[in-house]
């Protein structure tokens, strides 16, 4: 037993000196990316508030990661019905982002969310083509308007827009590059309801007053997304 403890202590000491961790055969090696991490962003149309229960990722190595993102999405609720929830912006922002640290490029993303405007619970599968993964590691010269700098940039943010009716739209964007569309996806009603049926049909959050006012006045523009 003393010999085993001595051997382990020696390995730990050597690893600390060299800066190299002891190899764990159950842990995959870090992804080989030209940047530290890629990101997932979440957004919703004006007033069409959502609560994201889970974002799951299958990476290109075939490794699954569960509940890597969630909660409220990025949204604007202008007062006095001044906003327009119809359609998607020509240049969507990144949304509410979360770094996918240690996760390789995505092959599939699955989102389960509560559409609070209806309310209804949906689940959607978003397949990421190989061409999009190649785009994520392709550098481009870019001009950043916010600071006037010319840089080399990557499209490393997968932004997912979530709308009533189970509609999801996905884009790929960079800090200073124009977004490109990944695709439009139609989810299905999640039969267990909110929070996998654990809340007896109660949704996570009430609508904000401005969102409720818009829906009471104009309804939900189904078909515009």
Short mmCIF file of C-alpha atoms in Angstrom, two decimals:
data_model
loop_
_atom_site.label_atom_id
_atom_site.label_comp_id
_atom_site.label_asym_id
_atom_site.label_seq_id
_atom_site.Cartn_x
_atom_site.Cartn_y
_atom_site.Cartn_z
CA UNK A 1 0.00 0.00 0.00
CA UNK A 2 2.84 2.40 0.86
CA UNK A 3 4.47 1.66 -2.49
CA UNK A 4 1.21 2.47 -4.33
CA UNK A 5 0.81 5.74 -2.42
CA UNK A 6 4.41 6.67 -3.16
CA UNK A 7 3.95 5.95 -6.87
CA UNK A 8 0.77 8.04 -7.02
CA UNK A 9 2.42 10.92 -5.17
CA UNK A 10 5.36 10.81 -7.57
CA UNK A 11 3.08 10.89 -10.61
CA UNK A 12 1.14 13.81 -9.16
CA UNK A 13 4.32 15.70 -8.40
CA UNK A 14 5.75 15.11 -11.88
CA UNK A 15 2.49 16.19 -13.48
CA UNK A 16 2.54 19.38 -11.41
CA UNK A 17 6.12 20.11 -12.43
CA UNK A 18 5.62 19.58 -16.14
CA UNK A 19 2.18 21.17 -16.33
CA UNK A 20 0.84 18.02 -18.04
CA UNK A 21 -2.20 16.36 -16.42
CA UNK A 22 -2.30 12.62 -15.89
CA UNK A 23 -4.19 11.12 -18.84
CA UNK A 24 -7.74 10.08 -18.04
CA UNK A 25 -8.85 7.44 -20.60
CA UNK A 26 -12.52 8.23 -19.86
CA UNK A 27 -12.16 11.91 -20.67
CA UNK A 28 -11.96 12.90 -24.36
CA UNK A 29 -9.08 15.13 -25.43
CA UNK A 30 -9.91 18.83 -25.84
CA UNK A 31 -11.21 19.79 -29.29
CA UNK A 32 -8.67 21.08 -31.79
CA UNK A 33 -10.14 24.49 -32.63
CA UNK A 34 -8.46 27.72 -33.79
CA UNK A 35 -10.10 29.57 -30.87
CA UNK A 36 -10.79 28.83 -27.22
CA UNK A 37 -14.47 27.96 -27.59
CA UNK A 38 -17.52 28.32 -29.79
CA UNK A 39 -20.85 29.59 -28.41
CA UNK A 40 -24.60 29.07 -28.56
CA UNK A 41 -26.89 32.11 -28.44
CA UNK A 42 -30.65 32.24 -27.81
CA UNK A 43 -33.11 34.91 -28.92
CA UNK A 44 -36.83 35.41 -29.49
CA UNK A 45 -38.99 37.89 -31.45
CA UNK A 46 -40.26 41.01 -29.71
CA UNK A 47 -42.84 40.18 -27.02
CA UNK A 48 -42.77 36.42 -27.81
CA UNK A 49 -41.06 35.46 -24.59
CA UNK A 50 -39.60 32.00 -24.06
CA UNK A 51 -38.07 30.00 -21.25
CA UNK A 52 -35.50 27.50 -22.48
CA UNK A 53 -35.57 24.34 -20.39
CA UNK A 54 -32.53 22.70 -21.96
CA UNK A 55 -30.06 22.88 -24.81
CA UNK A 56 -28.31 19.59 -25.58
CA UNK A 57 -25.40 19.18 -28.00
CA UNK A 58 -24.02 16.18 -29.88
CA UNK A 59 -20.55 17.12 -31.09
CA UNK A 60 -18.76 15.83 -34.19
CA UNK A 61 -16.92 13.23 -32.08
CA UNK A 62 -20.29 11.67 -31.20
CA UNK A 63 -20.15 12.86 -27.58
CA UNK A 64 -23.36 14.19 -26.03
CA UNK A 65 -23.58 17.13 -23.64
CA UNK A 66 -26.79 17.87 -21.77
CA UNK A 67 -28.26 21.12 -20.40
CA UNK A 68 -25.38 23.25 -21.65
CA UNK A 69 -27.56 26.37 -21.89
CA UNK A 70 -31.03 27.55 -20.91
CA UNK A 71 -33.17 30.11 -19.12
CA UNK A 72 -34.51 33.32 -20.62
CA UNK A 73 -33.47 34.27 -24.14
CA UNK A 74 -32.47 37.66 -25.49
CA UNK A 75 -35.61 39.66 -26.31
CA UNK A 76 -36.92 43.21 -26.59
CA UNK A 77 -40.32 44.33 -25.29
CA UNK A 78 -40.71 47.99 -26.37
CA UNK A 79 -43.51 49.73 -24.45
CA UNK A 80 -46.78 50.89 -26.02
CA UNK A 81 -46.68 48.17 -28.71
CA UNK A 82 -43.90 49.98 -30.58
CA UNK A 83 -42.06 46.76 -31.40
CA UNK A 84 -42.77 44.38 -34.29
CA UNK A 85 -42.45 40.66 -33.61
CA UNK A 86 -43.16 39.57 -37.19
CA UNK A 87 -40.34 37.79 -38.98
CA UNK A 88 -36.66 37.82 -38.08
CA UNK A 89 -34.20 40.72 -38.29
CA UNK A 90 -31.98 40.91 -41.37
CA UNK A 91 -28.91 40.91 -39.14
CA UNK A 92 -29.79 39.05 -35.92
CA UNK A 93 -27.50 39.55 -32.99
CA UNK A 94 -25.75 36.75 -31.15
CA UNK A 95 -28.51 36.53 -28.53
CA UNK A 96 -27.91 35.37 -24.96
CA UNK A 97 -24.70 33.40 -25.42
CA UNK A 98 -23.02 30.59 -23.52
CA UNK A 99 -19.52 29.27 -24.31
CA UNK A 100 -19.36 25.58 -25.24
CA UNK A 101 -16.01 25.06 -23.53
CA UNK A 102 -14.49 21.63 -24.12
CA UNK A 103 -17.17 20.71 -26.69
CA UNK A 104 -16.15 20.02 -30.28
CA UNK A 105 -18.01 21.50 -33.24
CA UNK A 106 -21.72 20.63 -33.17
CA UNK A 107 -23.33 17.92 -35.26
CA UNK A 108 -26.76 18.32 -33.67
CA UNK A 109 -28.41 20.69 -31.19
CA UNK A 110 -31.66 19.84 -29.42
CA UNK A 111 -33.66 22.58 -27.69
CA UNK A 112 -36.65 22.16 -25.39
CA UNK A 113 -38.41 25.42 -24.57
CA UNK A 114 -41.57 26.94 -23.19
CA UNK A 115 -43.24 29.39 -25.54
CA UNK A 116 -44.70 31.63 -22.84
CA UNK A 117 -46.73 33.67 -25.32
CA UNK A 118 -49.07 30.74 -26.14
CA UNK A 119 -48.24 28.96 -23.75
CA UNK A 120 -46.89 25.67 -25.14
CA UNK A 121 -43.81 23.50 -24.72
CA UNK A 122 -41.77 22.45 -27.76
CA UNK A 123 -38.77 20.37 -28.65
CA UNK A 124 -36.73 20.86 -31.83
CA UNK A 125 -33.72 19.12 -33.36
CA UNK A 126 -31.28 21.29 -35.31
CA UNK A 127 -28.85 19.41 -37.54
CA UNK A 128 -25.58 21.21 -38.27
CA UNK A 129 -24.21 20.27 -41.74
CA UNK A 130 -20.54 19.58 -42.35
CA UNK A 131 -20.35 22.71 -44.52
CA UNK A 132 -21.38 24.82 -41.50
CA UNK A 133 -18.77 23.17 -39.30
CA UNK A 134 -16.13 23.96 -41.91
CA UNK A 135 -17.35 27.54 -41.96
CA UNK A 136 -16.89 27.71 -38.18
CA UNK A 137 -13.13 27.12 -38.49
CA UNK A 138 -12.53 29.25 -41.60
CA UNK A 139 -10.87 32.63 -40.83
CA UNK A 140 -11.96 35.80 -42.64
CA UNK A 141 -10.59 39.34 -42.63
CA UNK A 142 -13.13 41.58 -40.94
CA UNK A 143 -13.64 45.22 -40.03
CA UNK A 144 -15.16 45.81 -36.60
CA UNK A 145 -17.36 48.89 -36.72
CA UNK A 146 -17.61 49.19 -32.93
CA UNK A 147 -13.87 49.83 -32.47
CA UNK A 148 -12.62 50.55 -36.01
CA UNK A 149 -10.21 47.59 -36.02
CA UNK A 150 -9.34 45.20 -38.85
CA UNK A 151 -9.07 41.66 -37.50
CA UNK A 152 -9.13 38.00 -38.49
CA UNK A 153 -12.49 36.69 -37.36
CA UNK A 154 -14.36 33.38 -37.21
CA UNK A 155 -18.05 32.60 -37.33
CA UNK A 156 -18.08 30.72 -34.04
CA UNK A 157 -21.54 31.59 -32.65
CA UNK A 158 -24.58 29.41 -33.40
CA UNK A 159 -27.59 31.62 -32.67
CA UNK A 160 -31.01 30.00 -32.33
CA UNK A 161 -34.20 32.04 -32.60
CA UNK A 162 -37.27 30.50 -30.95
CA UNK A 163 -40.81 31.53 -31.89
CA UNK A 164 -44.41 30.45 -31.21
CA UNK A 165 -45.68 27.45 -33.12
CA UNK A 166 -42.46 25.55 -32.43
CA UNK A 167 -40.46 27.45 -35.05
CA UNK A 168 -36.68 27.70 -34.71
CA UNK A 169 -34.27 29.59 -36.95
CA UNK A 170 -30.50 29.16 -36.71
CA UNK A 171 -27.68 31.42 -37.88
CA UNK A 172 -23.90 31.31 -37.76
CA UNK A 173 -22.15 34.56 -36.92
CA UNK A 174 -18.91 36.13 -35.73
CA UNK A 175 -18.18 39.24 -33.75
CA UNK A 176 -17.48 41.32 -36.87
CA UNK A 177 -18.80 39.12 -39.70
CA UNK A 178 -22.21 39.06 -41.36
CA UNK A 179 -24.41 36.17 -40.13
CA UNK A 180 -25.28 33.32 -42.46
CA UNK A 181 -28.40 31.21 -42.18
CA UNK A 182 -28.10 27.59 -41.08
CA UNK A 183 -31.77 26.77 -41.57
CA UNK A 184 -35.36 26.93 -40.42
CA UNK A 185 -36.65 24.08 -38.26
CA UNK A 186 -40.10 23.08 -37.06
CA UNK A 187 -40.30 21.51 -33.63
CA UNK A 188 -42.97 19.32 -32.10
CA UNK A 189 -45.13 19.81 -29.03
CA UNK A 190 -43.43 18.19 -26.06
CA UNK A 191 -46.12 15.82 -24.75
CA UNK A 192 -45.08 16.00 -21.08
CA UNK A 193 -45.58 19.76 -20.99
CA UNK A 194 -43.45 22.25 -19.08
CA UNK A 195 -40.50 20.93 -17.06
CA UNK A 196 -41.12 17.34 -18.18
CA UNK A 197 -44.51 17.36 -16.43
CA UNK A 198 -43.06 18.08 -13.00
CA UNK A 199 -44.90 21.40 -12.52
CA UNK A 200 -48.47 20.19 -13.19
CA UNK A 201 -48.75 22.33 -16.33
CA UNK A 202 -47.44 25.53 -14.74
CA UNK A 203 -45.07 27.54 -16.91
CA UNK A 204 -41.82 28.99 -15.62
CA UNK A 205 -42.60 32.70 -15.84
CA UNK A 206 -45.55 35.02 -16.43
CA UNK A 207 -45.37 37.28 -19.48
CA UNK A 208 -43.89 40.71 -18.96
CA UNK A 209 -46.60 43.42 -18.92
CA UNK A 210 -45.46 44.88 -22.27
CA UNK A 211 -45.55 41.44 -23.88
CA UNK A 212 -49.00 40.70 -22.46
CA UNK A 213 -50.27 44.08 -23.68
CA UNK A 214 -49.03 43.43 -27.23
CA UNK A 215 -50.55 39.94 -27.41
CA UNK A 216 -53.86 41.16 -25.98
CA UNK A 217 -53.94 43.91 -28.62
CA UNK A 218 -52.53 42.17 -31.70
CA UNK A 219 -52.40 38.44 -31.01
CA UNK A 220 -49.54 36.18 -32.07
CA UNK A 221 -48.38 36.52 -35.71
CA UNK A 222 -48.20 32.80 -36.48
CA UNK A 223 -46.81 32.10 -39.92
CA UNK A 224 -44.46 35.09 -39.96
CA UNK A 225 -41.42 33.15 -38.83
#
